[in-house]
PDB file of N, CA and C in Angstrom:
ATOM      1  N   UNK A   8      99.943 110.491  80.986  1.00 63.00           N
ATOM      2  CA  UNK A   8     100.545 110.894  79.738  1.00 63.00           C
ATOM      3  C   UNK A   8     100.321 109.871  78.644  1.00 63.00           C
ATOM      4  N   UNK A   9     100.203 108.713  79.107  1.00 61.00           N
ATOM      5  CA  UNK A   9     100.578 107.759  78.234  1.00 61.00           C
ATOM      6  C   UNK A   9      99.145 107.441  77.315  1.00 61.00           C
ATOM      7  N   UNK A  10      97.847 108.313  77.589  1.00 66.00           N
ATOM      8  CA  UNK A  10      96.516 108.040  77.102  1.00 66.00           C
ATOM      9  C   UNK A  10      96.632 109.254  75.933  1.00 66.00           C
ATOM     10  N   UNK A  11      97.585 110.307  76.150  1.00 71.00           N
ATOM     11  CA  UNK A  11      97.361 111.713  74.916  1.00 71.00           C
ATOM     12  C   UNK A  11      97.772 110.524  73.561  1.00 71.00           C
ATOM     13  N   UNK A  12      96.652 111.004  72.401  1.00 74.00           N
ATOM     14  CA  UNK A  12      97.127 110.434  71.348  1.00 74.00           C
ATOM     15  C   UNK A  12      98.336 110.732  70.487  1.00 74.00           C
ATOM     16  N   UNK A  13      98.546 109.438  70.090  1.00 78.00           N
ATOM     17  CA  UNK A  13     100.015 109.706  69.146  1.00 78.00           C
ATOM     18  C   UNK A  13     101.452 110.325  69.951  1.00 78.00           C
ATOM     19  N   UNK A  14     101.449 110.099  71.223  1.00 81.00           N
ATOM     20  CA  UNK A  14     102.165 109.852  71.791  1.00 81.00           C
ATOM     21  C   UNK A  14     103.267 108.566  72.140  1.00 81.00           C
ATOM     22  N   UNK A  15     104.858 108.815  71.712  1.00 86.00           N
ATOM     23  CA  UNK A  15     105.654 107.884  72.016  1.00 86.00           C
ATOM     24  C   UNK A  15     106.277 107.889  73.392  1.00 86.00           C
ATOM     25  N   UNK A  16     107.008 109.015  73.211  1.00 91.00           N
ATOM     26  CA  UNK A  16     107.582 109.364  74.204  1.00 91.00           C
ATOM     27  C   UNK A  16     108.063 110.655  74.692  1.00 91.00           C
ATOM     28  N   UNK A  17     108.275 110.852  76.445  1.00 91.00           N
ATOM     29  CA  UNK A  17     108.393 112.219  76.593  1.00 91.00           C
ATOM     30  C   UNK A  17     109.714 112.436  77.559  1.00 91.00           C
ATOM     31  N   UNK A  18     110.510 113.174  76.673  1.00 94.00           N
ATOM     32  CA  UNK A  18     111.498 113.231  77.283  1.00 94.00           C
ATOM     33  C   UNK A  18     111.720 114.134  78.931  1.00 94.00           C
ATOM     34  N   UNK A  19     111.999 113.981  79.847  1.00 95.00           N
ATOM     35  CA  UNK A  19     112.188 114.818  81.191  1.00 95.00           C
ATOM     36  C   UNK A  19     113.028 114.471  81.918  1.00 95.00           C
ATOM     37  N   UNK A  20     112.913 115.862  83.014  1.00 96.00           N
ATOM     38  CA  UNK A  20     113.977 115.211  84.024  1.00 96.00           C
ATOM     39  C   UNK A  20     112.760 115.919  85.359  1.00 96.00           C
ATOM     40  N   UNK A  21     111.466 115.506  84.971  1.00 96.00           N
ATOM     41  CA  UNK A  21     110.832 115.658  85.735  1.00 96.00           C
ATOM     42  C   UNK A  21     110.995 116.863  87.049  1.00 96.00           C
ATOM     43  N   UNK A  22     111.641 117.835  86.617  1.00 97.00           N
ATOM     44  CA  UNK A  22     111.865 118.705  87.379  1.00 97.00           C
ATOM     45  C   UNK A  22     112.811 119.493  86.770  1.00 97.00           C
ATOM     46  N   UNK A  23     112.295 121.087  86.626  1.00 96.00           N
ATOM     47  CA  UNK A  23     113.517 122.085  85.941  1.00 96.00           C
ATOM     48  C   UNK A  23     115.041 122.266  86.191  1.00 96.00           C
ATOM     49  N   UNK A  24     114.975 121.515  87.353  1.00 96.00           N
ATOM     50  CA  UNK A  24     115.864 121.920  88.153  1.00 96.00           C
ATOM     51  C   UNK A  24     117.425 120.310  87.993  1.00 96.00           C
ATOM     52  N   UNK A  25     116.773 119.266  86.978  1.00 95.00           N
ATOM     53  CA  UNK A  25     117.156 118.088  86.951  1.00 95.00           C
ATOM     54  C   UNK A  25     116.641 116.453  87.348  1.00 95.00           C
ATOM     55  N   UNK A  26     117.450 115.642  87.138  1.00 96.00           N
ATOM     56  CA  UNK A  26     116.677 114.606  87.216  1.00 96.00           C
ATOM     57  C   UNK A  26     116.641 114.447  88.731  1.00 96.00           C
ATOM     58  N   UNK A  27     117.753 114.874  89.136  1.00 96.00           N
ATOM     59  CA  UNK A  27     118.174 114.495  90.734  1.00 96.00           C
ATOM     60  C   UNK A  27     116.922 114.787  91.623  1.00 96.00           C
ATOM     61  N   UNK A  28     116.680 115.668  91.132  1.00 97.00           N
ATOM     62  CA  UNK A  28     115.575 116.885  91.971  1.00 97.00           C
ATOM     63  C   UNK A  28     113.884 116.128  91.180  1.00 97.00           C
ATOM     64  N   UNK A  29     113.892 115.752  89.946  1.00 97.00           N
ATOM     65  CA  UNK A  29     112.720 115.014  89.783  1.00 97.00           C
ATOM     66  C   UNK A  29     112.578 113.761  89.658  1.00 97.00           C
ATOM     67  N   UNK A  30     113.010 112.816  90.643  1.00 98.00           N
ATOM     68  CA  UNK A  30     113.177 111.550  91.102  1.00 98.00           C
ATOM     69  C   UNK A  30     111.657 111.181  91.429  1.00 98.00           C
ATOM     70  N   UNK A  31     111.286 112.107  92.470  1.00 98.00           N
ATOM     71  CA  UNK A  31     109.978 111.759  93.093  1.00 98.00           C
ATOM     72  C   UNK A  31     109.042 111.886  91.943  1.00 98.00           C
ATOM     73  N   UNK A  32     108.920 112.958  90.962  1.00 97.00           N
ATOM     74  CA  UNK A  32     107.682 112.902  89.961  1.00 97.00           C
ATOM     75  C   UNK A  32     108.296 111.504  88.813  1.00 97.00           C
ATOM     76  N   UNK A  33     109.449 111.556  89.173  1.00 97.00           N
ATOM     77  CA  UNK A  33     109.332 110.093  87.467  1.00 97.00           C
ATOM     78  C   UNK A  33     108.946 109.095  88.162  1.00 97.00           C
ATOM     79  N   UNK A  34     108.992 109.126  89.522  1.00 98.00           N
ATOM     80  CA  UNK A  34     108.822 107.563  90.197  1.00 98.00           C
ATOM     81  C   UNK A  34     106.670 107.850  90.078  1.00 98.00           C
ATOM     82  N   UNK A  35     106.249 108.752  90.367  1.00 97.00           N
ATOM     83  CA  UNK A  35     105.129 109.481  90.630  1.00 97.00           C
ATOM     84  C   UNK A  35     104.170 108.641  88.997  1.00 97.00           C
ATOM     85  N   UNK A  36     104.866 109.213  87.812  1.00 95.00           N
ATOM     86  CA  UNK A  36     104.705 108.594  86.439  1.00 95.00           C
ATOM     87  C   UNK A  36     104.312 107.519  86.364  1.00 95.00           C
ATOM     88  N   UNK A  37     105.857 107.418  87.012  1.00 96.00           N
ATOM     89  CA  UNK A  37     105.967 105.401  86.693  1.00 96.00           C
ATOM     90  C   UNK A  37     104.758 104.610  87.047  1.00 96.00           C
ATOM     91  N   UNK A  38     104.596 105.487  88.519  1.00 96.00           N
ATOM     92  CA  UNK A  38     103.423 104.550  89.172  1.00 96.00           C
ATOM     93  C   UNK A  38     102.005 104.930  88.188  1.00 96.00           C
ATOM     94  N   UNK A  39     101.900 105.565  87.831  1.00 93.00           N
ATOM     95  CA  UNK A  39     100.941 105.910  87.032  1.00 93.00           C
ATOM     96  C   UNK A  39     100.414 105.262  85.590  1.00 93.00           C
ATOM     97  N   UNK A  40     101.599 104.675  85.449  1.00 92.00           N
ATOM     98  CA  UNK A  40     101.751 103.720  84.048  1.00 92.00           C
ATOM     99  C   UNK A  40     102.257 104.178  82.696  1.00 92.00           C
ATOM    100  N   UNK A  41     103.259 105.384  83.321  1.00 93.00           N
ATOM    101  CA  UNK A  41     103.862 105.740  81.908  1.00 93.00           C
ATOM    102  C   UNK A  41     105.033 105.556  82.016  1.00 93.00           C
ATOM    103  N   UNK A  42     105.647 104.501  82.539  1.00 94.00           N
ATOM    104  CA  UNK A  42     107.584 104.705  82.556  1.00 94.00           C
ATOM    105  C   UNK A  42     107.982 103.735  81.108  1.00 94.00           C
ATOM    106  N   UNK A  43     106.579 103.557  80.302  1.00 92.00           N
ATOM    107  CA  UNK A  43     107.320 102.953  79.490  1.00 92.00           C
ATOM    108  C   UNK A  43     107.816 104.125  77.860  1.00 92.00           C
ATOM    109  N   UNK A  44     106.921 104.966  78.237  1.00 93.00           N
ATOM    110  CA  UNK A  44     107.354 106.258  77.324  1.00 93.00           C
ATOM    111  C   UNK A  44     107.957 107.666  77.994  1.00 93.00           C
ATOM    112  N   UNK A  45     108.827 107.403  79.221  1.00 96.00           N
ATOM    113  CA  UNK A  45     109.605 108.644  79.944  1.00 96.00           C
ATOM    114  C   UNK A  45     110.788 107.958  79.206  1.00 96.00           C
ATOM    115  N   UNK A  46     111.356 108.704  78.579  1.00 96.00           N
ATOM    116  CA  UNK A  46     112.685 109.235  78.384  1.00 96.00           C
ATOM    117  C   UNK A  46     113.422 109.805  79.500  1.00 96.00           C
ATOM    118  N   UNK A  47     114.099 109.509  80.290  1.00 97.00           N
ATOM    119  CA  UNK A  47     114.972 110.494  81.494  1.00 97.00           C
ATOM    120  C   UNK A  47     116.213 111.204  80.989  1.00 97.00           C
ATOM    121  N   UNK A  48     116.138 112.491  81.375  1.00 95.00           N
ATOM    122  CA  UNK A  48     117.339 113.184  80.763  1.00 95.00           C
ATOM    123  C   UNK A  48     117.025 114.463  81.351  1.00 95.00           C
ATOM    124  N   UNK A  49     117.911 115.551  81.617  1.00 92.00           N
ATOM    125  CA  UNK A  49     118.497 116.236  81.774  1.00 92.00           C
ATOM    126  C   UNK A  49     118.822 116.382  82.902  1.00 92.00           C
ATOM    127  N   UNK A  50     120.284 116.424  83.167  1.00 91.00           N
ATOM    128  CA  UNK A  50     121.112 116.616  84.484  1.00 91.00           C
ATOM    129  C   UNK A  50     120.770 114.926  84.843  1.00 91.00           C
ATOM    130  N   UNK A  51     120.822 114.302  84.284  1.00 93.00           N
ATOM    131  CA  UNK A  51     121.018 112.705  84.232  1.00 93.00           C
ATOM    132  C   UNK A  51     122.321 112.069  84.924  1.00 93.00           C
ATOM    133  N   UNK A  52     122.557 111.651  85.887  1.00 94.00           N
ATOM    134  CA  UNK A  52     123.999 111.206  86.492  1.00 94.00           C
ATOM    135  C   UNK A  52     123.519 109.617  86.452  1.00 94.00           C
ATOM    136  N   UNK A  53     124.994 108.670  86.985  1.00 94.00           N
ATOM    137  CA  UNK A  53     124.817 107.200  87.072  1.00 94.00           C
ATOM    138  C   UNK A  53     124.359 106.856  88.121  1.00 94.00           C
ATOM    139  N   UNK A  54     124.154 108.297  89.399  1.00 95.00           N
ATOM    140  CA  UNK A  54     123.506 107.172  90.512  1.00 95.00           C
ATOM    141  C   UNK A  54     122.175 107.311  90.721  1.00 95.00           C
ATOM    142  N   UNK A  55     121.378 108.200  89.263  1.00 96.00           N
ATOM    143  CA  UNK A  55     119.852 108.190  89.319  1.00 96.00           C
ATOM    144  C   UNK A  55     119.910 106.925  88.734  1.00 96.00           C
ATOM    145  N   UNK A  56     120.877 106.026  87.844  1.00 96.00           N
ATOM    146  CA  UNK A  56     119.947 105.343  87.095  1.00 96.00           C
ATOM    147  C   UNK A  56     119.550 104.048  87.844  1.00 96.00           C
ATOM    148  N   UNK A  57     120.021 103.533  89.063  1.00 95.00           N
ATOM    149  CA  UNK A  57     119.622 102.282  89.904  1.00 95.00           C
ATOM    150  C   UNK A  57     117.810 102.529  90.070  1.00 95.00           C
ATOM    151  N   UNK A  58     117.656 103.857  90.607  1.00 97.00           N
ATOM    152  CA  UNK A  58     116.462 104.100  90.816  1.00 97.00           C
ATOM    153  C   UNK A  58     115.322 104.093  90.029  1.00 97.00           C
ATOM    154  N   UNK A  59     115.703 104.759  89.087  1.00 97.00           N
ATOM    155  CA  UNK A  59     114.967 105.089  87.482  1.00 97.00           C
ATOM    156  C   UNK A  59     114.802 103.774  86.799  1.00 97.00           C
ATOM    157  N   UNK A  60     115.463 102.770  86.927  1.00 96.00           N
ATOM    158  CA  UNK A  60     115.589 101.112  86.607  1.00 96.00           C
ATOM    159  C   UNK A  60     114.528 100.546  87.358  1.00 96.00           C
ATOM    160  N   UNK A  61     114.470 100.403  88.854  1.00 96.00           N
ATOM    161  CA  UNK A  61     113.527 100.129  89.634  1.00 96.00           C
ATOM    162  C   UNK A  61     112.109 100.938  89.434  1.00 96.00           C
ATOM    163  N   UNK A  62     112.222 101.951  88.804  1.00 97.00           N
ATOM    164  CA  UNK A  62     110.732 102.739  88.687  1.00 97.00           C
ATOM    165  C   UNK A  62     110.199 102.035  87.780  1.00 97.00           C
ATOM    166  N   UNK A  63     110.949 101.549  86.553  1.00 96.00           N
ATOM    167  CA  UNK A  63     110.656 100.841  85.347  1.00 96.00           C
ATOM    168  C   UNK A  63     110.937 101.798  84.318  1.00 96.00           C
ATOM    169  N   UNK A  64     111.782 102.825  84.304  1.00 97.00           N
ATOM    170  CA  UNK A  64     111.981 103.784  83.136  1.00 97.00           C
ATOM    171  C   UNK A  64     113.098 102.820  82.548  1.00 97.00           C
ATOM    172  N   UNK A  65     113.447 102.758  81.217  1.00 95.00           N
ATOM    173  CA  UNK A  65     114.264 101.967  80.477  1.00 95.00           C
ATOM    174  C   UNK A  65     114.968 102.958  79.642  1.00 95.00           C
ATOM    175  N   UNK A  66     114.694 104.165  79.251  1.00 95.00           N
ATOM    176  CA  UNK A  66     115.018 105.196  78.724  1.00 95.00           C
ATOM    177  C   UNK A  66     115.665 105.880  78.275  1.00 95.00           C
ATOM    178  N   UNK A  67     116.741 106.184  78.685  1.00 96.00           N
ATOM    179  CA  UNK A  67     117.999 107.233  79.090  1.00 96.00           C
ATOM    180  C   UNK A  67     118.597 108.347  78.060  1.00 96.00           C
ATOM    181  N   UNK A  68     118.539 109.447  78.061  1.00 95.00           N
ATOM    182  CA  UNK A  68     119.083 110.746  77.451  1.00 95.00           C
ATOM    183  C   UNK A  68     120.514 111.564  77.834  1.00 95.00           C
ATOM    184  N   UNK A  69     121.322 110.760  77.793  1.00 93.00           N
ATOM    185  CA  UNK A  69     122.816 110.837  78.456  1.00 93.00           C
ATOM    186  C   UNK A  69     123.563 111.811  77.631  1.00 93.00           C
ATOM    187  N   UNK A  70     122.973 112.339  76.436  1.00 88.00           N
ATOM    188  CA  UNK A  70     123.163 113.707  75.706  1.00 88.00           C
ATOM    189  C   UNK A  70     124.837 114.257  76.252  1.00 88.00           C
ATOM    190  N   UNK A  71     124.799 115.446  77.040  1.00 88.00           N
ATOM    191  CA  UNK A  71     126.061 115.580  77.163  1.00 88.00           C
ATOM    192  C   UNK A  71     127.423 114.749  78.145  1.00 88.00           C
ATOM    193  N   UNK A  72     126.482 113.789  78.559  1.00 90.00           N
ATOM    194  CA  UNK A  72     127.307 112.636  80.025  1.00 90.00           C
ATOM    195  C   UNK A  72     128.331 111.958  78.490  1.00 90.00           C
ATOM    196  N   UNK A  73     128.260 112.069  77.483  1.00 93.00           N
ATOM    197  CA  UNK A  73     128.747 110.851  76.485  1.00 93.00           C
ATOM    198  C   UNK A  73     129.541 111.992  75.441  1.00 93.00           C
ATOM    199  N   UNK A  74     129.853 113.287  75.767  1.00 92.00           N
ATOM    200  CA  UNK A  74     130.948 113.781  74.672  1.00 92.00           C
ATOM    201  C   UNK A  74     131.277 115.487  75.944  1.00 92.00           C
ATOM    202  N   UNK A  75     132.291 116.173  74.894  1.00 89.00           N
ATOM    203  CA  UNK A  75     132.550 116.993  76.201  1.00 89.00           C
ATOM    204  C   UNK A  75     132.083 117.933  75.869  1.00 89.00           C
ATOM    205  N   UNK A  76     131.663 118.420  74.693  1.00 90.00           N
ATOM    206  CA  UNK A  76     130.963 119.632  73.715  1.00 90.00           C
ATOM    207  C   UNK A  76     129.296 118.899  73.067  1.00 90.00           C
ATOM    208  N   UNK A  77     128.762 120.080  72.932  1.00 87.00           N
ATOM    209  CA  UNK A  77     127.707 119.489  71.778  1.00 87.00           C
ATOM    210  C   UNK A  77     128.051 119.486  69.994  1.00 87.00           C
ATOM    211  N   UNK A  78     129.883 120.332  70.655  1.00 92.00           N
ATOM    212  CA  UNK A  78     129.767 120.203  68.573  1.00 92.00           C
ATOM    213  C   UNK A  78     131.050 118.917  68.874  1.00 92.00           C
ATOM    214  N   UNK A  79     131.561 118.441  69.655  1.00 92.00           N
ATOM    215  CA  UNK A  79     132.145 116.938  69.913  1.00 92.00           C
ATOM    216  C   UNK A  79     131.272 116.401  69.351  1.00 92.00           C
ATOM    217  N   UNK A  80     132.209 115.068  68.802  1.00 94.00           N
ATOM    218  CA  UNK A  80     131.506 113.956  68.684  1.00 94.00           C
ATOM    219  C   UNK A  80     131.200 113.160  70.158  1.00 94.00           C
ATOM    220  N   UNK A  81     130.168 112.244  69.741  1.00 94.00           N
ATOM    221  CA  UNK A  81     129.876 110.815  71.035  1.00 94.00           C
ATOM    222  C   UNK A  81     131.342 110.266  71.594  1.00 94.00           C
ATOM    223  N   UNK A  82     131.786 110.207  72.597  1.00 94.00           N
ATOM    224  CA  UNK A  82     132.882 109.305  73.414  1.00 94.00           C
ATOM    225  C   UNK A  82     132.340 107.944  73.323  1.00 94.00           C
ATOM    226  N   UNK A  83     132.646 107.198  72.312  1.00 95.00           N
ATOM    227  CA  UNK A  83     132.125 105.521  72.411  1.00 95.00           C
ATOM    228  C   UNK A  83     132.415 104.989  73.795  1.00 95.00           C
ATOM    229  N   UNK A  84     133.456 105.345  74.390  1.00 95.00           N
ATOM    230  CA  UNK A  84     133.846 104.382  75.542  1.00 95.00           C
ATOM    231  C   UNK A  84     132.599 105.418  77.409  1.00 95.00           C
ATOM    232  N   UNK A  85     132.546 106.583  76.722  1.00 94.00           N
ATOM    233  CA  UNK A  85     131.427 106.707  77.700  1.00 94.00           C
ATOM    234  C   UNK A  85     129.962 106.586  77.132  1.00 94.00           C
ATOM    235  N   UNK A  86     130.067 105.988  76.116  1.00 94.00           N
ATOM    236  CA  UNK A  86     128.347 105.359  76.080  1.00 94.00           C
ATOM    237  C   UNK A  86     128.476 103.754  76.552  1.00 94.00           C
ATOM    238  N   UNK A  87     129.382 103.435  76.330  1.00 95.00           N
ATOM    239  CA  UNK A  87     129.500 101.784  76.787  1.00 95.00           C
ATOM    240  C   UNK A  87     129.525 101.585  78.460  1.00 95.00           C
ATOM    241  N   UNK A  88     129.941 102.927  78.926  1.00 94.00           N
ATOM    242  CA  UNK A  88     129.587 102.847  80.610  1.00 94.00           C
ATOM    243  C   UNK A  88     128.074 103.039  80.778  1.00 94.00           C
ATOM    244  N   UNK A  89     127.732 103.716  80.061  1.00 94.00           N
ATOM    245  CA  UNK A  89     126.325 104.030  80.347  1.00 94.00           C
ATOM    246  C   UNK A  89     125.361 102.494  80.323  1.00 94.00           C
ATOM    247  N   UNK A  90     126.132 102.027  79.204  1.00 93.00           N
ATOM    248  CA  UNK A  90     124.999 101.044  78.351  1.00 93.00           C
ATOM    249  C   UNK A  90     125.361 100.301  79.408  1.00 93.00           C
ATOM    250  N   UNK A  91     126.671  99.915  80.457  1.00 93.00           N
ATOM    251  CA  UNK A  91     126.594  98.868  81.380  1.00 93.00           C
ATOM    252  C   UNK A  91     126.019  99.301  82.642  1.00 93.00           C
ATOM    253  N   UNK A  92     125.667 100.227  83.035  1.00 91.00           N
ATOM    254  CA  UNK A  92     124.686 100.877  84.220  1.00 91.00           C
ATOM    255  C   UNK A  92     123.305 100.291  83.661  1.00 91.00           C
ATOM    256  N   UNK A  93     123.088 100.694  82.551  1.00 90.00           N
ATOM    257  CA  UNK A  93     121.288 100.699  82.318  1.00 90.00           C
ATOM    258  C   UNK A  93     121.449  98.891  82.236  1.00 90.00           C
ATOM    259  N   UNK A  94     122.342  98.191  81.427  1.00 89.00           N
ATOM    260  CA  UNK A  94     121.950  96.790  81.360  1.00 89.00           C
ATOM    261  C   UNK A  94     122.071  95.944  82.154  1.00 89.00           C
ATOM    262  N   UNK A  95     121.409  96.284  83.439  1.00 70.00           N
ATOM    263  CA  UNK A  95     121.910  95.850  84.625  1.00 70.00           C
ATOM    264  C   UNK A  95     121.157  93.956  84.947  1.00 70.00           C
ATOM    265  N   UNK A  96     120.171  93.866  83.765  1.00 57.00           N
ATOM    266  CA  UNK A  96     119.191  92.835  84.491  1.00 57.00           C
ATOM    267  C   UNK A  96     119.856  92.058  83.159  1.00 57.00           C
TER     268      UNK A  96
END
């Protein structure tokens, strides 16, 4: 992915079905040399992100994990959990 031009980044959850379920293709990516433009997101939970960290995705699309509606606003105090999962190093 990471050779198409004018490409930043691509958001997935590597599988229609969620991230849970496309673990094996983002790790698949990663190895490939694009985890630095995967975005991970949809159906995104906290215990993909140990893994998704180790793949080298830095990413994260936590979209509805961080409010309870899409016409809600952001829950500051559940993006600050998030931000302490991903800032793990």
């Amino acid at each position: 992915m990471r050779l198409l031009p004018n490409l930043a980044t691509v958001l997935t959850s590597g599988a229609s079905t969620g991230v849970g379920d496309g673990l094996p293709v983002l790790k698949a990516r990663a190895d490939a040399g694009d985890a630095s433009i995967v975005l991970a997101g949809g159906g995104l939970r906290p215990a993909y992100v140990p893994a998704l960290l180790d793949y080298g995705i830095r990413a994260f699309h936590v979209g509805s994990a961080v409010r309870a509606s899409w016409s809600d606003p952001v829950e500051w105090r559940l993006v600050r959990q998030w931000r302490s999962l991903i800032e793990r190093d």
